[in-house]
mmCIF file with all atom_site columns, C-alpha atoms in Angstrom:
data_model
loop_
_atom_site.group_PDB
_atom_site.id
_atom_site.type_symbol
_atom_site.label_atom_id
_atom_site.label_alt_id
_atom_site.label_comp_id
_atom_site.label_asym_id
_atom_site.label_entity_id
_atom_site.label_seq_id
_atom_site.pdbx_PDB_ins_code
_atom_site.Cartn_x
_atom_site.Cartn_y
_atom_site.Cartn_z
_atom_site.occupancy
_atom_site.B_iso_or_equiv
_atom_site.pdbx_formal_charge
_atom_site.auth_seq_id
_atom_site.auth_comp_id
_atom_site.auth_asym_id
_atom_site.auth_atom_id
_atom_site.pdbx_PDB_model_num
ATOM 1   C CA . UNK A 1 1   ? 0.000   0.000  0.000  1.00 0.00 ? 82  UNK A CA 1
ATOM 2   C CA . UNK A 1 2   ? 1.092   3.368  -0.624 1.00 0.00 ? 83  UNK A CA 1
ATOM 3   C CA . UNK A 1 3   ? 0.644   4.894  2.547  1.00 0.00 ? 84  UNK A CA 1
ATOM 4   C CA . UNK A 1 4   ? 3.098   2.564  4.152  1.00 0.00 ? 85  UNK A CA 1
ATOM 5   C CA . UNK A 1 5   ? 5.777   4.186  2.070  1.00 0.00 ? 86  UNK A CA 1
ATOM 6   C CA . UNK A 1 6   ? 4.396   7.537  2.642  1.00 0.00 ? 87  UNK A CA 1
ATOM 7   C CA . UNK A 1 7   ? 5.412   8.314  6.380  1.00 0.00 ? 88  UNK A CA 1
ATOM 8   C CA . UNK A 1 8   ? 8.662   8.475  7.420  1.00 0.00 ? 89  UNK A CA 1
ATOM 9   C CA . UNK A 1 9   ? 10.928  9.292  10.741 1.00 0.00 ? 90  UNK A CA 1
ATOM 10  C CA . UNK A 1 10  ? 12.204  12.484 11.132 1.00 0.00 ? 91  UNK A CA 1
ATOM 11  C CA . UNK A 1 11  ? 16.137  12.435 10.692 1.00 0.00 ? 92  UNK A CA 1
ATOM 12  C CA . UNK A 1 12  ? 17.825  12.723 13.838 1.00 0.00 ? 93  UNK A CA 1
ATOM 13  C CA . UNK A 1 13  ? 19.893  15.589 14.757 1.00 0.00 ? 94  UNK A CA 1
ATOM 14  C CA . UNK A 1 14  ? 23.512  15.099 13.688 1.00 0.00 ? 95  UNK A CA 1
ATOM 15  C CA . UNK A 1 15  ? 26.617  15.530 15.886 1.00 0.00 ? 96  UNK A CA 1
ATOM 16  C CA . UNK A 1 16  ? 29.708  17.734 14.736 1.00 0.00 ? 97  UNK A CA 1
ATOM 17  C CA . UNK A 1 17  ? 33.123  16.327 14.813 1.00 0.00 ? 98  UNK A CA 1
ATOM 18  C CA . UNK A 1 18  ? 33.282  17.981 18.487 1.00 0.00 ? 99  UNK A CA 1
ATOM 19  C CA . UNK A 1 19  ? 30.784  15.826 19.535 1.00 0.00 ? 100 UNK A CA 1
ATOM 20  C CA . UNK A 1 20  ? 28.110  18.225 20.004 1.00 0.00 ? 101 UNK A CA 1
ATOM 21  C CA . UNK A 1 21  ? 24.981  17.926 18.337 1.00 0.00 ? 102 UNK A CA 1
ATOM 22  C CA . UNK A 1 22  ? 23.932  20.783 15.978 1.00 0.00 ? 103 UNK A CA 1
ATOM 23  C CA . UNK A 1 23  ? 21.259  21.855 17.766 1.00 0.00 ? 104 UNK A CA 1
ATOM 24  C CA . UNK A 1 24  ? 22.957  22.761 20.477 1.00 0.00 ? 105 UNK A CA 1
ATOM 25  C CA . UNK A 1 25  ? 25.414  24.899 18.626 1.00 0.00 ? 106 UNK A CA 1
ATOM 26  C CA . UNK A 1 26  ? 22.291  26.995 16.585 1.00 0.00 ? 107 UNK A CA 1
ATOM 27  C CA . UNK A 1 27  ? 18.771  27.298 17.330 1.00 0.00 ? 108 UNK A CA 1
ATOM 28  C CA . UNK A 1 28  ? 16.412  25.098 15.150 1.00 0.00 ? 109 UNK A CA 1
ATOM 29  C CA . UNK A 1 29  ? 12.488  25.535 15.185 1.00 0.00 ? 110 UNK A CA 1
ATOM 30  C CA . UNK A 1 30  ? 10.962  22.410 16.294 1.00 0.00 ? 111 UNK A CA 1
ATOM 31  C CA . UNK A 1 31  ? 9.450   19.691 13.903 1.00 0.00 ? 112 UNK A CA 1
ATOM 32  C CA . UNK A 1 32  ? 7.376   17.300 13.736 1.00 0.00 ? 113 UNK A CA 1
ATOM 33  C CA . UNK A 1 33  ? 9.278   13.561 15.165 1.00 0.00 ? 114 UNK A CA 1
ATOM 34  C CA . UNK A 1 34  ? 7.550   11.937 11.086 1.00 0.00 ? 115 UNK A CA 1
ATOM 35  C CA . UNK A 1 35  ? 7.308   13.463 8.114  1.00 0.00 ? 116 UNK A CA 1
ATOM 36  C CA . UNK A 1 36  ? 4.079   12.741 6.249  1.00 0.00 ? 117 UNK A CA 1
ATOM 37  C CA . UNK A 1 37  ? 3.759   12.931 2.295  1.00 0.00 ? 118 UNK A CA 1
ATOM 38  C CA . UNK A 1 38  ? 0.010   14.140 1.940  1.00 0.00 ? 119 UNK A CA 1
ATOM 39  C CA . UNK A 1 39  ? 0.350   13.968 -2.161 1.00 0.00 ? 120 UNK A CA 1
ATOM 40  C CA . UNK A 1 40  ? 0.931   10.464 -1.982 1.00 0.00 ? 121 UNK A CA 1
ATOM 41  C CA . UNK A 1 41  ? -1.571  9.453  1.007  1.00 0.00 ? 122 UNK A CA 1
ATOM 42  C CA . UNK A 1 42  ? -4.380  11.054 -0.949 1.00 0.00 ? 123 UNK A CA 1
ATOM 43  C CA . UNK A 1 43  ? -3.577  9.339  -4.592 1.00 0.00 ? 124 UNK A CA 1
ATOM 44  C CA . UNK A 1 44  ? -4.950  6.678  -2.425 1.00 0.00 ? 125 UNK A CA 1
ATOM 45  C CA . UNK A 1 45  ? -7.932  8.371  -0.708 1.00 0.00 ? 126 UNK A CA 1
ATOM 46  C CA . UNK A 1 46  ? -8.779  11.574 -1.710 1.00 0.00 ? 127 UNK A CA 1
ATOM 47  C CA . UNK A 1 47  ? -10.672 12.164 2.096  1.00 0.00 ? 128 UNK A CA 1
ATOM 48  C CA . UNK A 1 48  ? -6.945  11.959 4.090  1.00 0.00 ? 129 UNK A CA 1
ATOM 49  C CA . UNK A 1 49  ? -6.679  15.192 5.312  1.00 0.00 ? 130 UNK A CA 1
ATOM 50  C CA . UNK A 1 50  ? -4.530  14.640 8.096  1.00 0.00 ? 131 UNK A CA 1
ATOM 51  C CA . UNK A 1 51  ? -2.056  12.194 10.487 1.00 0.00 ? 132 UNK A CA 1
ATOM 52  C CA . UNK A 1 52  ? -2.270  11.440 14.210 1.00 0.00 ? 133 UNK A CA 1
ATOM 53  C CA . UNK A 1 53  ? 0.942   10.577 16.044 1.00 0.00 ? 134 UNK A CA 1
ATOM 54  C CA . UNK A 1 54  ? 1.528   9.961  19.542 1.00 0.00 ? 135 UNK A CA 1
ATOM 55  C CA . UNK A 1 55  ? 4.835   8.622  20.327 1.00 0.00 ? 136 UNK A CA 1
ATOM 56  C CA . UNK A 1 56  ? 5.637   5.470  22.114 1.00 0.00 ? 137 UNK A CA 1
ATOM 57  C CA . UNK A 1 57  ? 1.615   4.274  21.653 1.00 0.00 ? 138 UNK A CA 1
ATOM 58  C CA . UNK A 1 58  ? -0.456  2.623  18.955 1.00 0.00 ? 139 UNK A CA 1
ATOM 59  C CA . UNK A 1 59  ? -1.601  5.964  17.642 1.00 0.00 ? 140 UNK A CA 1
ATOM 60  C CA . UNK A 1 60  ? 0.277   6.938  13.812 1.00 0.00 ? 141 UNK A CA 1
ATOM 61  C CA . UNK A 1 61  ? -2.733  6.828  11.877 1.00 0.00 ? 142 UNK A CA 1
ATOM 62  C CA . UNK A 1 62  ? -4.654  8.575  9.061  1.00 0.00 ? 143 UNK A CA 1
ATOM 63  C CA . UNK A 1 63  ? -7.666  11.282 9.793  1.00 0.00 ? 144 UNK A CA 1
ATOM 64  C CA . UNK A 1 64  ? -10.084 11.127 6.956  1.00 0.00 ? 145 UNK A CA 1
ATOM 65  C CA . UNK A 1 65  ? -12.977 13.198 6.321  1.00 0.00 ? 146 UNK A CA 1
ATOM 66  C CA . UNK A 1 66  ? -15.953 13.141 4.810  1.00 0.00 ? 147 UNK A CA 1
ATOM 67  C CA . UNK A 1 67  ? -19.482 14.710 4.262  1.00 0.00 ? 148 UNK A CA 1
ATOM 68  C CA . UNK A 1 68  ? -20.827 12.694 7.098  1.00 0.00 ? 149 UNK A CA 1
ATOM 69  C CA . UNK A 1 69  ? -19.384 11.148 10.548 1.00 0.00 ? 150 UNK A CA 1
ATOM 70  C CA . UNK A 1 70  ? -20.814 7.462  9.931  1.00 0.00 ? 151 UNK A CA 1
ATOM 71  C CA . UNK A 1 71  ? -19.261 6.693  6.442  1.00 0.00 ? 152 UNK A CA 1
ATOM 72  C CA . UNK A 1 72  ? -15.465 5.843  8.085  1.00 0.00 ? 153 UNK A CA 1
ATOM 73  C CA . UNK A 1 73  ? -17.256 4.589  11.363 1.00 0.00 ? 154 UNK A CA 1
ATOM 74  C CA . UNK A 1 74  ? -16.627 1.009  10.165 1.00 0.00 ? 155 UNK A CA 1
ATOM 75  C CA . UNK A 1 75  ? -14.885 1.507  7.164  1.00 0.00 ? 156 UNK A CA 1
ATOM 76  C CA . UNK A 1 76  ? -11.490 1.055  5.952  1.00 0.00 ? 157 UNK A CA 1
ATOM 77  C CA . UNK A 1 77  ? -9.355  3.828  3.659  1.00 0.00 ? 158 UNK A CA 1
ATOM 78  C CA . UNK A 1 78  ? -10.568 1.449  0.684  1.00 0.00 ? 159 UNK A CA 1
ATOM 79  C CA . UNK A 1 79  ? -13.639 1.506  1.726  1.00 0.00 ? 160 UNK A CA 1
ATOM 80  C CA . UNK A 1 80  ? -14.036 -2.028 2.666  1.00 0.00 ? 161 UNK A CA 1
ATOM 81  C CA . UNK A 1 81  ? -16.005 -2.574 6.376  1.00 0.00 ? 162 UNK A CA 1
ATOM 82  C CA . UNK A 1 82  ? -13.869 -3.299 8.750  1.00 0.00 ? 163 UNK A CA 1
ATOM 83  C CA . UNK A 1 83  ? -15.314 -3.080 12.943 1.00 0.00 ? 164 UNK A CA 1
ATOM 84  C CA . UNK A 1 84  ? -11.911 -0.840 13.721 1.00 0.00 ? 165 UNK A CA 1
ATOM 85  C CA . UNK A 1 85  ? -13.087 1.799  11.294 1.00 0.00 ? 166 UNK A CA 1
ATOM 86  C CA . UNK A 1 86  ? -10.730 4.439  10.187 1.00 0.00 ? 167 UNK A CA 1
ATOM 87  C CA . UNK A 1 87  ? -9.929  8.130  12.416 1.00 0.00 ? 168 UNK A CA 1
ATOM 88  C CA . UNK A 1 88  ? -11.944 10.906 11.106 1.00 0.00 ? 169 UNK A CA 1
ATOM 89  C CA . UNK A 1 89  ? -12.552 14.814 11.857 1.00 0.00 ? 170 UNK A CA 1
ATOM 90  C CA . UNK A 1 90  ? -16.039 15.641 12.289 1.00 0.00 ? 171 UNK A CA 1
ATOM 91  C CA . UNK A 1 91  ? -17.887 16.695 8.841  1.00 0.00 ? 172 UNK A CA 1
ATOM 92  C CA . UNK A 1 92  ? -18.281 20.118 10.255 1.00 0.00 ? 173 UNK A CA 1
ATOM 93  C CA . UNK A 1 93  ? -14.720 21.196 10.946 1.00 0.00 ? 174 UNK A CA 1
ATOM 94  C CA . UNK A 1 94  ? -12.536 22.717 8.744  1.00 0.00 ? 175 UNK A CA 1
ATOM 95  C CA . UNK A 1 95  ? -10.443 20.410 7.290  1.00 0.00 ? 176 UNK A CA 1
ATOM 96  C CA . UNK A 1 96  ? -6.933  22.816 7.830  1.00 0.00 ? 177 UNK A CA 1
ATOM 97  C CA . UNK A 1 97  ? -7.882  22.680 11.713 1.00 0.00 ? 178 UNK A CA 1
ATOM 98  C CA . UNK A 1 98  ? -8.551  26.547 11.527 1.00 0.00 ? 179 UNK A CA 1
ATOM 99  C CA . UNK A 1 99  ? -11.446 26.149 14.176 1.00 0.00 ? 180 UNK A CA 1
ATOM 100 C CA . UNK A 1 100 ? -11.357 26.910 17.629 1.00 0.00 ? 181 UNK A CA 1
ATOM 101 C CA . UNK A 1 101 ? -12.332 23.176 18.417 1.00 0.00 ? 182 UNK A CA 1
ATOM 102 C CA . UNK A 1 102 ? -11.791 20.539 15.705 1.00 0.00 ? 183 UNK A CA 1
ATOM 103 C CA . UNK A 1 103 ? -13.040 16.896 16.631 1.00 0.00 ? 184 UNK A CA 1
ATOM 104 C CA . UNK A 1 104 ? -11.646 13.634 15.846 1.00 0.00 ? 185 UNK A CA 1
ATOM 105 C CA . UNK A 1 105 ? -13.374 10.190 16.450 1.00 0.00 ? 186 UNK A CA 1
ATOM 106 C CA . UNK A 1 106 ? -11.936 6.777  17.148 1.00 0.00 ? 187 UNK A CA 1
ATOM 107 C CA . UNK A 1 107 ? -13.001 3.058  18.396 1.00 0.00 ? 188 UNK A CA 1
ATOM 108 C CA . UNK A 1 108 ? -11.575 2.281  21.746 1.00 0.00 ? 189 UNK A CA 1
ATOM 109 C CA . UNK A 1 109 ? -10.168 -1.181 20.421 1.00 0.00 ? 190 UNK A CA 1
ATOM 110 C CA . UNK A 1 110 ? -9.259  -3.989 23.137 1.00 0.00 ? 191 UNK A CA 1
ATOM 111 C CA . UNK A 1 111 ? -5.917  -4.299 21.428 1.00 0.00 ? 192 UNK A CA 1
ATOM 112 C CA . UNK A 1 112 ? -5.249  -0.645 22.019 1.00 0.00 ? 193 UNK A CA 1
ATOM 113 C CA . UNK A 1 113 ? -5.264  0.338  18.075 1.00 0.00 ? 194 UNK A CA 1
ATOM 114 C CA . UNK A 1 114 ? -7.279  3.268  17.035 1.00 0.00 ? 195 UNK A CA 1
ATOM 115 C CA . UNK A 1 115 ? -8.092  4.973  20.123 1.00 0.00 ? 196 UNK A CA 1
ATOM 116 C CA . UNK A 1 116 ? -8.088  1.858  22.516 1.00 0.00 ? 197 UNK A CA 1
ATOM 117 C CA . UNK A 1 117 ? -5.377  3.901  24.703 1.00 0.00 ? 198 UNK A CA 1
ATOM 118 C CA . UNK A 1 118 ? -7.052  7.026  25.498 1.00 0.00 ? 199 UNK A CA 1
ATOM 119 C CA . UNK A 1 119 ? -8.739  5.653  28.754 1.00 0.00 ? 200 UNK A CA 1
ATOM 120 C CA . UNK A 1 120 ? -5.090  5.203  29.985 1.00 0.00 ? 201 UNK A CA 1
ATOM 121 C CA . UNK A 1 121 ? -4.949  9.042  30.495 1.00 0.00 ? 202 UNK A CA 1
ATOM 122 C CA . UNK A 1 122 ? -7.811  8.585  33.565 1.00 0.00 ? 203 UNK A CA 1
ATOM 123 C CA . UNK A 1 123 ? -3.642  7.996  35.016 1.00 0.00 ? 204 UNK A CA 1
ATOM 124 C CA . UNK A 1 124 ? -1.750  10.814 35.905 1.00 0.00 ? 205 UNK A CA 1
ATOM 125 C CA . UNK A 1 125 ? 1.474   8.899  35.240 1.00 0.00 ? 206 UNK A CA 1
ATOM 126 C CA . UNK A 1 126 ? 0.219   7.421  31.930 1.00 0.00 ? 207 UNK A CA 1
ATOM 127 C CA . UNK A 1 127 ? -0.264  11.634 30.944 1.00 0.00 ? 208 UNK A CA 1
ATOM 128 C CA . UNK A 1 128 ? 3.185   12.209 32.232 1.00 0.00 ? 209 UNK A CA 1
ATOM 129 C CA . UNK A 1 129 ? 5.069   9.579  29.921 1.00 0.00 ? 210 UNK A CA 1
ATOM 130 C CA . UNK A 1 130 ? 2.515   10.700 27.266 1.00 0.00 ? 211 UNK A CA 1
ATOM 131 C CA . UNK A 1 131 ? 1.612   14.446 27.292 1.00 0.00 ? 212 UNK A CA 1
ATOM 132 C CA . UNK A 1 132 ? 2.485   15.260 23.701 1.00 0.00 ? 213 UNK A CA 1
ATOM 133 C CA . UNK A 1 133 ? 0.882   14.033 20.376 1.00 0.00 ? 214 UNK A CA 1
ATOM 134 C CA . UNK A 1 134 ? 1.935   15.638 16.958 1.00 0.00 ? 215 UNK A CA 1
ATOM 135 C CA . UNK A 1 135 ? -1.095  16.404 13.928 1.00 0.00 ? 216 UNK A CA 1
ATOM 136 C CA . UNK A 1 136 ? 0.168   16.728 10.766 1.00 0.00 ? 217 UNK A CA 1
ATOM 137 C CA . UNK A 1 137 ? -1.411  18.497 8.039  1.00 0.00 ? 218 UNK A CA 1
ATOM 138 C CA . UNK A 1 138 ? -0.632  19.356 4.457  1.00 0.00 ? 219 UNK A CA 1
ATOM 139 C CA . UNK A 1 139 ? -0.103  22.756 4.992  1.00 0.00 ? 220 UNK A CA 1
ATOM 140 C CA . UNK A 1 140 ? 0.866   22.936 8.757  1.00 0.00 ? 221 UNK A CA 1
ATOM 141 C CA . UNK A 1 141 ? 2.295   21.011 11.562 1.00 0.00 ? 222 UNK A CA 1
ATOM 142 C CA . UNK A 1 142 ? 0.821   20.752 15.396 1.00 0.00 ? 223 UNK A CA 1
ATOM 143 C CA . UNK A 1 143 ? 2.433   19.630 18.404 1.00 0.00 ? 224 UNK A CA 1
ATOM 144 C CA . UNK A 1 144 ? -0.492  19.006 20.693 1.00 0.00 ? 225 UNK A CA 1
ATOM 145 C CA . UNK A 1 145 ? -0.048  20.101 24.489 1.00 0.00 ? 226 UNK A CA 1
ATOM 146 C CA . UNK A 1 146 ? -2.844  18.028 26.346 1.00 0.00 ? 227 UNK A CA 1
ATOM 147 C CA . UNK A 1 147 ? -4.921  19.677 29.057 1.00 0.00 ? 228 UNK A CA 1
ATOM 148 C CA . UNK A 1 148 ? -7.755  17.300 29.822 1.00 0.00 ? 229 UNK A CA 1
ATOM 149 C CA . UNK A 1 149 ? -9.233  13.758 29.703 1.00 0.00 ? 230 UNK A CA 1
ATOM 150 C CA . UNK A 1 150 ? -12.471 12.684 31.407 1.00 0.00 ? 231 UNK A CA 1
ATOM 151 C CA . UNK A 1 151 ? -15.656 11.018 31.039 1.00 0.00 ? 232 UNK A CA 1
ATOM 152 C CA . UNK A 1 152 ? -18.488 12.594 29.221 1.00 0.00 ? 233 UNK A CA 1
ATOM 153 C CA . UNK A 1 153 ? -21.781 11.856 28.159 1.00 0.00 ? 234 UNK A CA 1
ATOM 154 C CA . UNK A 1 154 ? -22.252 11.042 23.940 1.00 0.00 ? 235 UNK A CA 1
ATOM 155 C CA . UNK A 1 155 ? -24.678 14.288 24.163 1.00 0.00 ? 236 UNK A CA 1
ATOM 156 C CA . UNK A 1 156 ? -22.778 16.421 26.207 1.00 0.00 ? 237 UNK A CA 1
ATOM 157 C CA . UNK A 1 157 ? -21.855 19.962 24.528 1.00 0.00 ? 238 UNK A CA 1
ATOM 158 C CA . UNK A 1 158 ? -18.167 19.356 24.298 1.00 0.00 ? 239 UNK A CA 1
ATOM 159 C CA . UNK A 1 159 ? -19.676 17.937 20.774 1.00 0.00 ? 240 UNK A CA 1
ATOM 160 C CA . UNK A 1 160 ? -21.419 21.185 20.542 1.00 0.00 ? 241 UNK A CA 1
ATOM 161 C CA . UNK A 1 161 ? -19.262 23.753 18.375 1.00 0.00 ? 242 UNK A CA 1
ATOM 162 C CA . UNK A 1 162 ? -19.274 27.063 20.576 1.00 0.00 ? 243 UNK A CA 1
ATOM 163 C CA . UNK A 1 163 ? -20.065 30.253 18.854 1.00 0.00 ? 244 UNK A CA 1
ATOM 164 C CA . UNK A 1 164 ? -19.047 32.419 21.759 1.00 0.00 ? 245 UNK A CA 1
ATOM 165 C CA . UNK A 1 165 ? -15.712 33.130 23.835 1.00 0.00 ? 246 UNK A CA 1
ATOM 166 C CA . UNK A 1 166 ? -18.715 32.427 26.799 1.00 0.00 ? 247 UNK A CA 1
ATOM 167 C CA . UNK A 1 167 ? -19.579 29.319 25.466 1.00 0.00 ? 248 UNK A CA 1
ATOM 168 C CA . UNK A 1 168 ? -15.554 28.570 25.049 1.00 0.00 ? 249 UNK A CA 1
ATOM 169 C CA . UNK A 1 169 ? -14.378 29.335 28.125 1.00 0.00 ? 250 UNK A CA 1
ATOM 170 C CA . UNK A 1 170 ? -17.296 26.949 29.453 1.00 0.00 ? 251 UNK A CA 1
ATOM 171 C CA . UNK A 1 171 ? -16.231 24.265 27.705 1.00 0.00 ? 252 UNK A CA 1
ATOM 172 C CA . UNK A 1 172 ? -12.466 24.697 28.545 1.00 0.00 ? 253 UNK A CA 1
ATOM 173 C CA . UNK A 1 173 ? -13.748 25.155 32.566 1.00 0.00 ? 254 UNK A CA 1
ATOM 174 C CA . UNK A 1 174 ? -15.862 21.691 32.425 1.00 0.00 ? 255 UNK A CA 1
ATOM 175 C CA . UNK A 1 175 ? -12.433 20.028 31.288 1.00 0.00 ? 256 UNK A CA 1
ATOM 176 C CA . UNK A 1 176 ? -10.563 21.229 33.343 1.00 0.00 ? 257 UNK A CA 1
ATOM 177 C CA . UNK A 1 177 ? -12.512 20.444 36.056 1.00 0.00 ? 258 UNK A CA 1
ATOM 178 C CA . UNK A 1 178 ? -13.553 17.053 35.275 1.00 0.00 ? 259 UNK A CA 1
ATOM 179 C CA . UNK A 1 179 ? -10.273 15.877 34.130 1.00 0.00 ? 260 UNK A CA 1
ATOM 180 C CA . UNK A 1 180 ? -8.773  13.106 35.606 1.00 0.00 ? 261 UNK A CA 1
ATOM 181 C CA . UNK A 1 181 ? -5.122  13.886 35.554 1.00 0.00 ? 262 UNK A CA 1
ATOM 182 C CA . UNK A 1 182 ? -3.656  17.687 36.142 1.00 0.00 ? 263 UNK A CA 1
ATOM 183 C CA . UNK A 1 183 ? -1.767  18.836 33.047 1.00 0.00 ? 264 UNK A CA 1
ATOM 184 C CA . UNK A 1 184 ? -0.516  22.542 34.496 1.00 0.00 ? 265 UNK A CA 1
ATOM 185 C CA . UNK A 1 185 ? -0.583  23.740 31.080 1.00 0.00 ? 266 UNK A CA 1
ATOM 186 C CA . UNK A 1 186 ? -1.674  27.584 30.738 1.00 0.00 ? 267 UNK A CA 1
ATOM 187 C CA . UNK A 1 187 ? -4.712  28.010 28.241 1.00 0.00 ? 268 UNK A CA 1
ATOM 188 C CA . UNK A 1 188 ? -5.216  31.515 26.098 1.00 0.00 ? 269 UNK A CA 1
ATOM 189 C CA . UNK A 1 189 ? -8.257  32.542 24.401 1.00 0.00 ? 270 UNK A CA 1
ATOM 190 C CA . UNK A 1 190 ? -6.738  32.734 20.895 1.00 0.00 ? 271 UNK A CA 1
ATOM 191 C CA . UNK A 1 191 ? -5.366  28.942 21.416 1.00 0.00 ? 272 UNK A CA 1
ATOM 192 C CA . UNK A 1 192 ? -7.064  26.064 19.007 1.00 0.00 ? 273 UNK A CA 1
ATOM 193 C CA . UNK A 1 193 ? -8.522  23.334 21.126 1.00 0.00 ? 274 UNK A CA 1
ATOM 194 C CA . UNK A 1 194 ? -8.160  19.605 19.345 1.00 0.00 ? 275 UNK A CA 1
ATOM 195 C CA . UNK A 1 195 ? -10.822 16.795 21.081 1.00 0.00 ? 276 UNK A CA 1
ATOM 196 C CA . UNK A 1 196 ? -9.943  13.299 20.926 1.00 0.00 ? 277 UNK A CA 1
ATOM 197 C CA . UNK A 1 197 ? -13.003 10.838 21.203 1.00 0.00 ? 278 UNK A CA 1
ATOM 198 C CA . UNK A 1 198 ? -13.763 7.271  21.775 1.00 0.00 ? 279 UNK A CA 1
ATOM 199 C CA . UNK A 1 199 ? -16.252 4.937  23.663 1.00 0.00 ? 280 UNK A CA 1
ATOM 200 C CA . UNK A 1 200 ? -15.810 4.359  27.140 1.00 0.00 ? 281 UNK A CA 1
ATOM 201 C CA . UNK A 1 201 ? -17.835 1.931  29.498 1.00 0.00 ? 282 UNK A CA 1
ATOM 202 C CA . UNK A 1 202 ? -18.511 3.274  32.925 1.00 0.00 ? 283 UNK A CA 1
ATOM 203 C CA . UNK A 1 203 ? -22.363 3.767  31.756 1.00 0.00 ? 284 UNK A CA 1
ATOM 204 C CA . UNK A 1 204 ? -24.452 3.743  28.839 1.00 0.00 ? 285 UNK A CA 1
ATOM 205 C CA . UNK A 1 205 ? -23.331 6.125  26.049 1.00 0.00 ? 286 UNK A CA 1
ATOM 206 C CA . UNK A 1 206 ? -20.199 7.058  27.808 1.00 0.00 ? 287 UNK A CA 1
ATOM 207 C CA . UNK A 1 207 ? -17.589 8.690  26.001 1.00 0.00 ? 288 UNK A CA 1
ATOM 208 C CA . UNK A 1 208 ? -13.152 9.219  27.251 1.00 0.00 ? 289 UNK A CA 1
ATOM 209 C CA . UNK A 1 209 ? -12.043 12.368 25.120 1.00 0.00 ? 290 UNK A CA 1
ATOM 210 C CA . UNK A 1 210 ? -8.925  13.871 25.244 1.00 0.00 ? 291 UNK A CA 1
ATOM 211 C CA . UNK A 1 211 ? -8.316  17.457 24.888 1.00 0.00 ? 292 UNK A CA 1
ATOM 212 C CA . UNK A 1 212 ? -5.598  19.234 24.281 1.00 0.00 ? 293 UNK A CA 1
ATOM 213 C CA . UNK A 1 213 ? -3.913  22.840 22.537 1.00 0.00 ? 294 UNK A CA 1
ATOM 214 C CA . UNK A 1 214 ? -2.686  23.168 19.010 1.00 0.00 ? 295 UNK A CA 1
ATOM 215 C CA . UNK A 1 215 ? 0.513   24.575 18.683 1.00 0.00 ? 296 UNK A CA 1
ATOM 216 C CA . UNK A 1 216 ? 2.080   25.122 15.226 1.00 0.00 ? 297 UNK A CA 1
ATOM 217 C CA . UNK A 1 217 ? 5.773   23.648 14.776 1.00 0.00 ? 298 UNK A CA 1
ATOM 218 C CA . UNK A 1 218 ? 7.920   23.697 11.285 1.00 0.00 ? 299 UNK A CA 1
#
């Protein structure tokens, strides 16, 4: 398949003959730790619009896209059925991530693919080892800072897309407070929340999401 040729590991940073590495001798901008080529991804499927990457967990994957969010619910990129489904952004985000909130779905598998290792992040030491996940887009890189993960009903209004820095700064406080490990991370009002969503099982309709800041890298 193409797309197994079309992400690769960043380089890593060379060391001069004095043993020093060269970031340490001239300030670099920070990149993402994969490079992802979108032009080849999407000769494939057209609806790739981005790539999830957490490191040292399950999640490199694909985010697809289409008009609807059932189509990739249990569907493969070739469209075949498959009961893991494929990652997608909701229908009604932009697909650059230029929203304040952009939403992406996945099925908590029991072999921890997909999103079968967000409910690890109900641990404060599972957030520690794990507090940074990169999204990579194919005209912008994010590192993604995370600031909450909790328990939420399938209806609750963190699926709602505010309208208002009120409704915002609501949705940021019922993270915060319901989140089950303690992130420290400061929050602004001009900084692009991503959501991270999957099934959960503590009661009917229950829903582990993940949020956390975009921050744009080289």
């Amino acid at each position: 398949m193409l797309i197994d040729k079309a992400v690769e590991t960043a380089p890593q940073t060379q060391q001069t003959e004095n043993g020093q590495t060269e970031s340490a001798i001239k300030p670099v901008s920070e990149t993402a730790p994969i490079t992802v080529d979108f032009e080849r991804l999407q000769e494939e499927n057209k609806d790739i619009i981005a790539w999830l990457y957490c490191p040292d967990t399950e999640i490199n994957y694909p985010v697809v896209q289409s008009k609807d969010n059932e189509y990739y619910l249990r569907r493969l990129l070739d469209g075949t059925w498959n009961i893991a489904g494929t990652l997608f952004m909701d229908y009604r985000n932009a697909a650059d991530c230029s929203d304040l909130h952009t939403i992406i779905y996945g099925h908590n598998m029991k072999n921890n693919t997909m999103f079968g290792s967000l409910p690890k992040y109900s641990k404060q030491e599972y957030y520690e080892e794990h507090s940074v996940l990169y999204l990579l887009t194919p005209k912008q890189n994010y590192k993604v800072k995370l600031i909450a993960g909790y328990v939420t009903p399938s209806d609750s209004k963190v699926y709602e897309f505010e309208k208002t820095k009120e409704e915002r700064s609501g949705l940021l406080k019922t993270a915060l407070d319901n989140s089950l490990f303690t992130s420290g991370t400061t929050v602004s009002d001009e900084d692009r929340l991503l959501t991270l969503s999957t099934c959960s099982y503590e009661y009917d309709n229950a829903r582990f999401v993940l949020m956390g800041i975009l921050k744009e890298i080289g």
